[in-house]
Tab-separated table of C-alpha atoms in Angstrom:
chain	number	residue	atom	x	y	z
A	1	MET	CA	37.042	20.851	0.575
A	2	GLU	CA	36.528	22.545	-2.777
A	3	LEU	CA	33.342	24.541	-2.820
A	4	GLU	CA	31.268	25.418	-5.910
A	5	SER	CA	31.270	29.116	-6.756
A	6	GLY	CA	28.485	31.466	-7.568
A	7	ARG	CA	25.727	30.093	-5.416
A	8	PRO	CA	24.812	30.917	-1.808
A	9	ARG	CA	25.573	28.075	0.639
A	10	VAL	CA	23.148	26.355	3.072
A	11	LEU	CA	24.502	24.105	5.900
A	12	HIS	CA	21.862	21.765	7.197
A	13	VAL	CA	22.386	20.362	10.680
A	14	THR	CA	20.259	17.590	12.301
A	15	SER	CA	20.538	14.905	14.939
A	16	ALA	CA	17.285	13.247	13.790
A	17	TRP	CA	18.774	11.685	10.604
A	18	GLY	CA	16.162	9.154	9.615
A	19	ALA	CA	12.445	8.628	8.782
A	20	GLY	CA	10.434	11.629	7.683
A	21	VAL	CA	13.139	14.317	8.613
A	22	GLN	CA	15.585	12.634	6.292
A	23	THR	CA	13.087	12.473	3.475
A	24	ALA	CA	12.032	16.104	3.925
A	25	LEU	CA	15.652	17.324	4.139
A	26	ILE	CA	16.573	15.545	0.972
A	27	GLU	CA	13.797	17.228	-0.813
A	28	TYR	CA	14.923	20.637	0.446
A	29	ALA	CA	18.328	19.995	-1.124
A	30	ARG	CA	16.818	18.808	-4.386
A	31	GLN	CA	14.372	21.592	-4.784
A	32	GLY	CA	16.600	24.424	-3.481
A	33	ARG	CA	18.419	24.389	-6.740
A	34	GLY	CA	19.719	28.011	-6.393
A	35	TYR	CA	21.729	27.003	-3.344
A	36	GLU	CA	24.667	24.746	-2.577
A	37	HIS	CA	23.548	22.411	0.173
A	38	HIS	CA	25.830	20.888	2.756
A	39	LEU	CA	24.865	18.494	5.606
A	40	VAL	CA	26.004	17.639	9.078
A	41	HIS	CA	24.065	14.836	10.765
A	42	SER	CA	24.487	12.420	13.677
A	43	LEU	CA	25.100	8.691	13.095
A	44	ASP	CA	21.930	7.763	15.003
A	45	ASN	CA	18.796	6.544	13.210
A	46	GLU	CA	20.280	6.308	9.745
A	47	PHE	CA	18.606	3.728	7.560
A	48	LEU	CA	18.598	4.934	3.936
A	49	ILE	CA	21.386	3.531	1.767
A	50	ASP	CA	24.052	5.923	0.708
A	51	SER	CA	23.272	5.497	-2.964
A	52	GLU	CA	19.997	7.284	-2.443
A	53	LEU	CA	21.925	10.384	-1.407
A	54	ASP	CA	24.397	10.450	-4.321
A	55	GLY	CA	24.695	13.965	-5.657
A	56	VAL	CA	22.101	15.458	-3.316
A	57	PHE	CA	24.507	17.325	-1.090
A	58	ALA	CA	27.778	19.122	-1.961
A	59	SER	CA	29.214	17.712	1.235
A	60	ARG	CA	27.955	15.395	3.881
A	61	VAL	CA	29.530	14.863	7.326
A	62	ALA	CA	28.474	12.390	9.960
A	63	ALA	CA	29.208	13.482	13.525
A	64	PRO	CA	30.043	10.886	16.174
A	65	SER	CA	27.221	10.069	18.616
A	66	GLY	CA	26.590	12.670	21.338
A	67	TYR	CA	25.371	16.235	21.458
A	68	SER	CA	28.780	17.794	22.027
A	69	SER	CA	30.132	15.932	18.990
A	70	LEU	CA	27.367	17.290	16.853
A	71	VAL	CA	28.111	20.912	17.999
A	72	ARG	CA	31.892	20.462	17.450
A	73	THR	CA	31.356	18.968	14.020
A	74	ALA	CA	28.946	21.703	13.018
A	75	ARG	CA	31.315	24.446	14.200
A	76	ARG	CA	34.121	22.968	12.114
A	77	GLU	CA	31.878	22.755	9.030
A	78	ILE	CA	30.676	26.386	9.517
A	79	ARG	CA	34.314	27.436	9.329
A	80	GLN	CA	34.967	25.247	6.331
A	81	VAL	CA	31.730	25.894	4.341
A	82	ASN	CA	31.153	29.587	5.423
A	83	PRO	CA	27.373	29.219	4.823
A	84	ASP	CA	25.007	32.072	4.115
A	85	VAL	CA	22.258	30.092	5.856
A	86	LEU	CA	22.570	27.675	8.793
A	87	HIS	CA	19.377	25.532	8.633
A	88	LEU	CA	18.739	23.655	11.892
A	89	HIS	CA	16.383	20.627	11.805
A	90	SER	CA	14.320	19.242	14.754
A	91	ALA	CA	14.470	19.933	18.519
A	92	VAL	CA	17.991	18.815	19.414
A	93	ALA	CA	19.864	20.538	16.561
A	94	GLY	CA	17.452	23.462	16.839
A	95	GLY	CA	18.224	23.971	20.489
A	96	LEU	CA	21.931	23.284	20.404
A	97	GLY	CA	22.459	25.321	17.247
A	98	ARG	CA	20.677	28.371	18.453
A	99	ILE	CA	22.510	28.331	21.814
A	100	PHE	CA	26.062	27.444	20.662
A	101	LEU	CA	26.232	28.300	16.942
A	102	ALA	CA	24.127	31.481	16.599
A	103	GLY	CA	26.456	34.000	18.307
A	104	GLY	CA	28.434	36.820	16.732
A	105	ARG	CA	27.604	39.628	14.379
A	106	ALA	CA	29.002	37.812	11.292
A	107	ARG	CA	27.055	34.608	11.854
A	108	PRO	CA	24.950	33.123	9.036
A	109	ALA	CA	21.200	33.505	8.820
A	110	ILE	CA	19.647	31.029	11.339
A	111	VAL	CA	16.693	29.051	9.949
A	112	TYR	CA	14.933	26.551	12.180
A	113	SER	CA	12.667	23.684	11.099
A	114	PRO	CA	10.972	22.044	14.167
A	115	HIS	CA	9.417	19.128	12.222
A	116	ALA	CA	6.946	19.043	15.148
A	117	TYR	CA	7.637	21.142	18.164
A	118	LEU	CA	8.888	19.322	21.265
A	119	PHE	CA	6.224	20.906	23.511
A	120	GLU	CA	3.576	19.193	21.378
A	121	ARG	CA	4.575	15.850	22.837
A	122	ALA	CA	1.443	14.757	24.666
A	123	TYR	CA	3.285	12.289	27.003
A	124	LEU	CA	5.282	15.119	28.651
A	125	ALA	CA	3.952	16.496	31.900
A	126	ARG	CA	2.226	19.852	31.619
A	127	PRO	CA	4.940	21.687	33.534
A	128	VAL	CA	7.615	20.244	31.297
A	129	ARG	CA	5.761	21.218	28.141
A	130	SER	CA	5.277	24.689	29.534
A	131	GLY	CA	9.020	24.922	30.286
A	132	VAL	CA	9.942	23.759	26.808
A	133	ARG	CA	7.554	26.303	25.254
A	134	ALA	CA	9.184	29.009	27.313
A	135	CYS	CA	12.597	27.929	26.063
A	136	GLU	CA	11.351	28.092	22.459
A	137	MET	CA	10.124	31.639	23.054
A	138	LEU	CA	13.602	32.597	24.258
A	139	LEU	CA	15.292	30.834	21.377
A	140	ALA	CA	12.961	32.523	18.851
A	141	ARG	CA	15.094	35.708	19.529
A	142	ARG	CA	18.112	33.905	18.085
A	143	THR	CA	16.110	32.641	15.030
A	144	ASP	CA	15.961	34.725	11.866
A	145	LEU	CA	13.154	32.559	10.400
A	146	THR	CA	11.210	29.434	11.300
A	147	VAL	CA	10.193	27.162	8.463
A	148	GLY	CA	6.889	25.317	9.233
A	149	VAL	CA	5.955	22.273	7.306
A	150	SER	CA	2.204	22.813	7.923
A	151	PRO	CA	0.087	25.979	8.323
A	152	TYR	CA	-0.449	24.862	11.918
A	153	GLU	CA	3.222	24.796	12.677
A	154	VAL	CA	3.678	28.260	11.159
A	155	ARG	CA	1.019	29.555	13.579
A	156	LEU	CA	2.811	27.925	16.509
A	157	ALA	CA	6.041	29.514	15.443
A	158	GLU	CA	4.417	32.986	15.219
A	159	SER	CA	2.834	32.504	18.625
A	160	LEU	CA	6.347	32.053	20.054
A	161	GLY	CA	7.460	35.359	18.534
A	162	SER	CA	9.340	34.055	15.501
A	163	LYS	CA	9.021	35.093	11.940
A	164	ALA	CA	7.799	32.106	10.016
A	165	ARG	CA	7.091	30.805	6.507
A	166	TYR	CA	5.323	27.727	5.249
A	167	VAL	CA	7.373	25.427	3.137
A	168	PRO	CA	5.291	22.365	2.137
A	169	ASN	CA	6.746	18.926	2.288
A	170	ILE	CA	6.598	17.122	-1.051
A	171	VAL	CA	7.340	13.620	-2.376
A	172	THR	CA	9.099	13.278	-5.683
A	173	ASP	CA	10.701	9.838	-5.550
A	174	ALA	CA	7.607	7.614	-6.002
A	175	PRO	CA	8.147	5.130	-8.827
A	176	GLN	CA	6.466	6.362	-12.047
A	177	GLU	CA	4.304	3.269	-12.206
A	178	ALA	CA	3.196	3.391	-8.572
A	179	ARG	CA	-0.520	3.805	-8.398
A	180	TRP	CA	-3.184	2.624	-5.965
A	181	LEU	CA	-4.674	-0.683	-6.993
A	182	GLY	CA	-8.078	0.019	-5.430
A	183	ALA	CA	-9.954	-0.824	-2.215
A	184	GLU	CA	-10.308	-4.389	-3.282
A	185	ALA	CA	-6.490	-4.789	-3.350
A	186	GLY	CA	-5.143	-7.198	-0.764
A	187	ASN	CA	-2.371	-9.605	0.035
A	188	SER	CA	-1.957	-13.218	-0.862
A	189	GLU	CA	-4.550	-14.200	1.740
A	190	GLY	CA	-7.226	-12.194	-0.058
A	191	LEU	CA	-7.631	-9.853	2.915
A	192	PRO	CA	-7.624	-6.015	2.553
A	193	GLN	CA	-4.332	-4.575	3.669
A	194	ILE	CA	-4.224	-1.614	6.110
A	195	THR	CA	-0.879	0.071	6.276
A	196	THR	CA	0.894	2.667	8.372
A	197	ILE	CA	4.473	3.961	8.297
A	198	GLY	CA	6.727	5.412	10.983
A	199	ARG	CA	9.091	4.875	13.790
A	200	LEU	CA	7.543	3.030	16.703
A	201	MET	CA	7.600	5.809	19.286
A	202	PRO	CA	5.053	7.783	21.471
A	203	GLN	CA	4.519	10.331	18.703
A	204	LYS	CA	3.131	7.717	16.347
A	205	ASP	CA	0.967	6.365	19.276
A	206	PRO	CA	0.999	2.576	18.719
A	207	ASP	CA	-1.537	2.299	21.528
A	208	PHE	CA	-4.048	4.228	19.469
A	209	PHE	CA	-3.222	2.031	16.480
A	210	LEU	CA	-3.812	-1.122	18.453
A	211	ALA	CA	-7.057	0.211	19.904
A	212	THR	CA	-8.204	1.027	16.266
A	213	ILE	CA	-7.515	-2.521	15.219
A	214	GLU	CA	-9.552	-3.834	18.231
A	215	GLU	CA	-12.502	-1.569	17.314
A	216	ALA	CA	-12.356	-2.586	13.655
A	217	ARG	CA	-12.366	-6.265	14.582
A	218	LYS	CA	-15.364	-5.693	16.831
A	219	GLU	CA	-17.163	-4.265	13.756
A	220	GLY	CA	-16.332	-7.512	11.943
A	221	LEU	CA	-13.518	-6.257	9.714
A	222	GLN	CA	-11.044	-8.913	8.682
A	223	ALA	CA	-7.833	-7.313	7.394
A	224	ARG	CA	-4.112	-7.632	7.298
A	225	TRP	CA	-2.556	-4.807	9.344
A	226	THR	CA	0.980	-3.696	8.485
A	227	TRP	CA	3.365	-1.294	10.189
A	228	ILE	CA	6.348	-0.258	7.972
A	229	GLY	CA	9.115	0.692	10.351
A	230	THR	CA	10.430	-0.401	13.705
A	231	GLY	CA	11.149	0.769	17.243
A	232	ASN	CA	11.803	-0.652	20.644
A	233	GLU	CA	11.388	-4.350	21.062
A	234	GLN	CA	8.497	-4.062	23.551
A	235	ASP	CA	6.302	-2.086	21.087
A	236	VAL	CA	7.271	-4.365	18.194
A	237	GLY	CA	6.314	-7.383	20.342
A	238	ARG	CA	2.908	-5.863	21.318
A	239	LEU	CA	2.001	-5.252	17.681
A	240	ARG	CA	3.084	-8.699	16.515
A	241	THR	CA	1.075	-10.286	19.418
A	242	ALA	CA	-1.953	-8.421	18.062
A	243	GLY	CA	-1.321	-9.905	14.627
A	244	VAL	CA	0.313	-6.830	13.035
A	245	GLU	CA	3.044	-7.399	10.546
A	246	VAL	CA	6.044	-5.213	11.543
A	247	THR	CA	8.326	-5.075	8.498
A	248	GLY	CA	11.166	-2.962	9.733
A	249	TRP	CA	12.501	-0.208	7.440
A	250	LEU	CA	12.188	-1.025	3.766
A	251	SER	CA	13.582	0.447	0.579
A	252	ARG	CA	11.553	3.236	-0.970
A	253	ALA	CA	10.513	0.995	-3.863
A	254	LYS	CA	9.201	-1.735	-1.452
A	255	THR	CA	7.393	0.842	0.639
A	256	PHE	CA	5.513	2.195	-2.314
A	257	GLU	CA	4.780	-1.336	-3.522
A	258	ILE	CA	3.051	-2.135	-0.208
A	259	LEU	CA	1.247	1.257	-0.165
A	260	CYS	CA	-0.196	0.648	-3.655
A	261	ARG	CA	-1.748	-2.655	-2.716
A	262	SER	CA	-3.124	-1.346	0.551
A	263	ALA	CA	-6.890	-0.729	0.835
A	264	CYS	CA	-6.055	2.390	2.810
A	265	TYR	CA	-3.330	4.210	4.805
A	266	VAL	CA	-4.029	4.793	8.535
A	267	HIS	CA	-2.265	7.444	10.529
A	268	THR	CA	-2.615	7.514	14.337
A	269	ALA	CA	0.076	10.048	15.423
A	270	ALA	CA	-0.744	12.106	18.492
A	271	TRP	CA	1.187	15.163	17.141
A	272	GLU	CA	2.952	15.983	13.919
A	273	GLY	CA	4.619	18.690	11.843
A	274	SER	CA	3.561	17.356	8.404
A	275	PRO	CA	4.004	13.657	8.089
A	276	MET	CA	5.831	12.521	4.948
A	277	SER	CA	4.110	9.128	5.057
A	278	ILE	CA	0.721	10.785	4.514
A	279	LEU	CA	2.083	12.681	1.519
A	280	GLU	CA	3.608	9.423	0.152
A	281	ALA	CA	0.172	7.743	0.338
A	282	ALA	CA	-1.561	10.706	-1.161
A	283	THR	CA	0.972	10.906	-4.042
A	284	VAL	CA	0.039	7.356	-5.288
A	285	GLY	CA	-3.714	7.873	-4.598
A	286	VAL	CA	-4.062	5.669	-1.563
A	287	PRO	CA	-7.078	6.696	0.665
A	288	ILE	CA	-5.959	8.150	3.934
A	289	VAL	CA	-7.784	7.729	7.265
A	290	ALA	CA	-5.893	9.953	9.691
A	291	ARG	CA	-6.445	10.754	13.351
A	292	SER	CA	-7.733	14.324	13.667
A	293	ILE	CA	-4.928	16.512	15.089
A	294	PRO	CA	-4.337	20.197	14.399
A	295	ALA	CA	-1.482	19.707	11.914
A	296	ILE	CA	-3.514	17.171	9.884
A	297	VAL	CA	-6.561	19.417	9.843
A	298	SER	CA	-4.433	22.403	8.666
A	299	LEU	CA	-3.299	20.335	5.608
A	300	GLY	CA	-6.946	20.274	4.372
A	301	MET	CA	-8.220	17.014	5.842
A	302	PRO	CA	-11.455	18.049	7.532
A	303	ASP	CA	-12.610	14.445	8.432
A	304	ARG	CA	-12.916	14.084	12.173
A	305	PHE	CA	-11.431	10.809	13.364
A	306	SER	CA	-10.544	11.660	16.984
A	307	THR	CA	-11.074	8.278	18.681
A	308	PRO	CA	-10.068	4.691	17.782
A	309	ALA	CA	-13.745	3.826	17.234
A	310	SER	CA	-14.295	6.646	14.728
A	311	LEU	CA	-10.975	5.868	12.992
A	312	ALA	CA	-11.996	2.183	12.735
A	313	ARG	CA	-15.326	3.182	11.169
A	314	GLY	CA	-13.372	5.349	8.659
A	315	VAL	CA	-11.311	2.380	7.696
A	316	ILE	CA	-14.394	0.187	7.257
A	317	ASP	CA	-16.053	2.753	5.070
A	318	VAL	CA	-13.054	2.862	2.796
A	319	VAL	CA	-12.637	-0.930	2.550
A	320	SER	CA	-16.401	-1.321	1.832
A	321	GLY	CA	-16.315	1.357	-0.769
A	322	ARG	CA	-18.857	3.570	1.011
A	323	ARG	CA	-16.740	6.633	1.448
A	324	ILE	CA	-13.229	7.964	0.545
A	325	PRO	CA	-11.914	10.613	2.954
A	326	THR	CA	-10.756	13.955	1.760
A	327	PRO	CA	-7.080	13.764	0.817
A	328	PRO	CA	-4.540	16.348	2.041
A	329	ARG	CA	-3.427	19.279	-0.071
A	330	VAL	CA	-0.259	18.056	-1.847
A	331	GLY	CA	2.186	20.611	-3.178
A	332	ASP	CA	4.595	20.061	-6.026
A	333	GLN	CA	8.290	20.780	-6.776
A	334	ASN	CA	7.569	24.328	-7.872
A	335	ASP	CA	5.599	25.088	-4.664
A	336	GLN	CA	8.398	23.900	-2.457
A	337	ALA	CA	11.169	25.485	-4.503
A	338	ARG	CA	9.420	28.850	-4.519
A	339	ALA	CA	8.622	28.702	-0.798
A	340	LEU	CA	12.177	27.675	0.149
A	341	ARG	CA	13.686	30.412	-2.016
A	342	LEU	CA	11.522	33.079	-0.312
A	343	ALA	CA	12.315	31.655	3.155
A	344	TYR	CA	16.028	31.704	2.702
A	345	THR	CA	15.904	35.167	1.108
A	346	GLU	CA	13.893	36.548	3.988
A	347	ALA	CA	16.245	34.991	6.535
A	348	VAL	CA	19.292	36.581	4.917
A	349	ARG	CA	17.453	39.863	4.762
A	350	GLN	CA	16.839	39.669	8.522
A	351	VAL	CA	20.552	39.307	9.058
A	352	GLU	CA	21.200	42.345	6.841
A	353	ILE	CA	18.715	44.424	8.780
A	354	ARG	CA	20.302	43.341	12.061
A	355	GLN	CA	23.787	44.305	10.826
A	356	THR	CA	22.558	47.630	9.492
A	357	ARG	CA	20.995	48.419	12.871
A	358	ALA	CA	24.143	47.330	14.693
A	359	LYS	CA	26.280	49.684	12.535
A	360	SER	CA	23.908	52.487	13.025
A	361	TYR	CA	23.960	51.981	16.785
A	362	GLY	CA	27.706	51.802	16.786
A	363	ARG	CA	27.969	55.070	14.923
A	364	HIS	CA	25.519	56.644	17.394
A	365	VAL	CA	27.430	55.374	20.424
A	366	GLY	CA	30.713	56.532	18.894
A	367	MET	CA	29.233	60.017	18.341
A	368	ASP	CA	28.088	60.184	21.930
A	369	LEU	CA	31.598	59.154	23.126
A	370	ASP	CA	33.205	61.784	20.986
A	371	GLU	CA	30.824	64.463	22.368
A	372	SER	CA	31.611	63.495	25.921
A	373	LYS	CA	35.298	64.234	25.627
């Protein structure tokens, strides 16, 4: 592999290659222009076409399925790329990387992006969540810097004992002509379209979404409900039985087309880091009615929709034109580029501090040994 010269290198490693993590990671590579970005990812959950990644990464390597394969592939690429920063994304790569790839004095700076901490998963039993949190506290000692995608995630990282910086997620690939068509926008049936985006999984809480639809229908709202994404067949079947259109994963252009003709975007996730789908909706001006969870509130959305009934009322208010909820704070390319540069610089500085201390300790021990002769 021939590496470009003159720029520090970042090796990104993730097993969660798909959905919002993929979108966020691509933006890191695009906005971190002072760095040469390389990528190792698993073959699981990949749905973007390769042409959308052309020129984004200096190298891109897909590891065979399995955690051990991801570790072996990452080790090989660390030797090949010799990165200044090893940036680990999400729980699996974050855990494996800090256990198996973070050893040695000459290791690169270790940066960890949780993209929503594992112990935030509400469906896990309390003892399990406590155990995962304890593991994160231990792994924080092998982390030079945690990158949080929301102010809430930064606070969580700091509570675990890690140094942390906020690097906002951004969206830059919306078509130039993509703009919200207004609350009266609808589909061919003349009904307002209510849209959500995400992988059908416990985090996105399809049960809460279905309960919101039921509450909205009780209030007399007739609408076309759409879920962009997919998941296990059981959840897909339940949504379709309830009259929800489940589109599967769509191209970016088609996703923005549906968003722009939606009366509003609904987000029902039980926990988040900083959902890319909300930022996508905000970028094109679509009103957002989001379940009130700490990460969402920390992004500047003070509206309180904590139950399916309150969320349904929020949707009805938007569709009827009575009220538009407060949108999230949306950063731009300069915001992310500046924050990412500061994060990587600080992580490398932590390595330099550690190495200086190790040398100082070595000299001190050597002196003691000499004096003991």
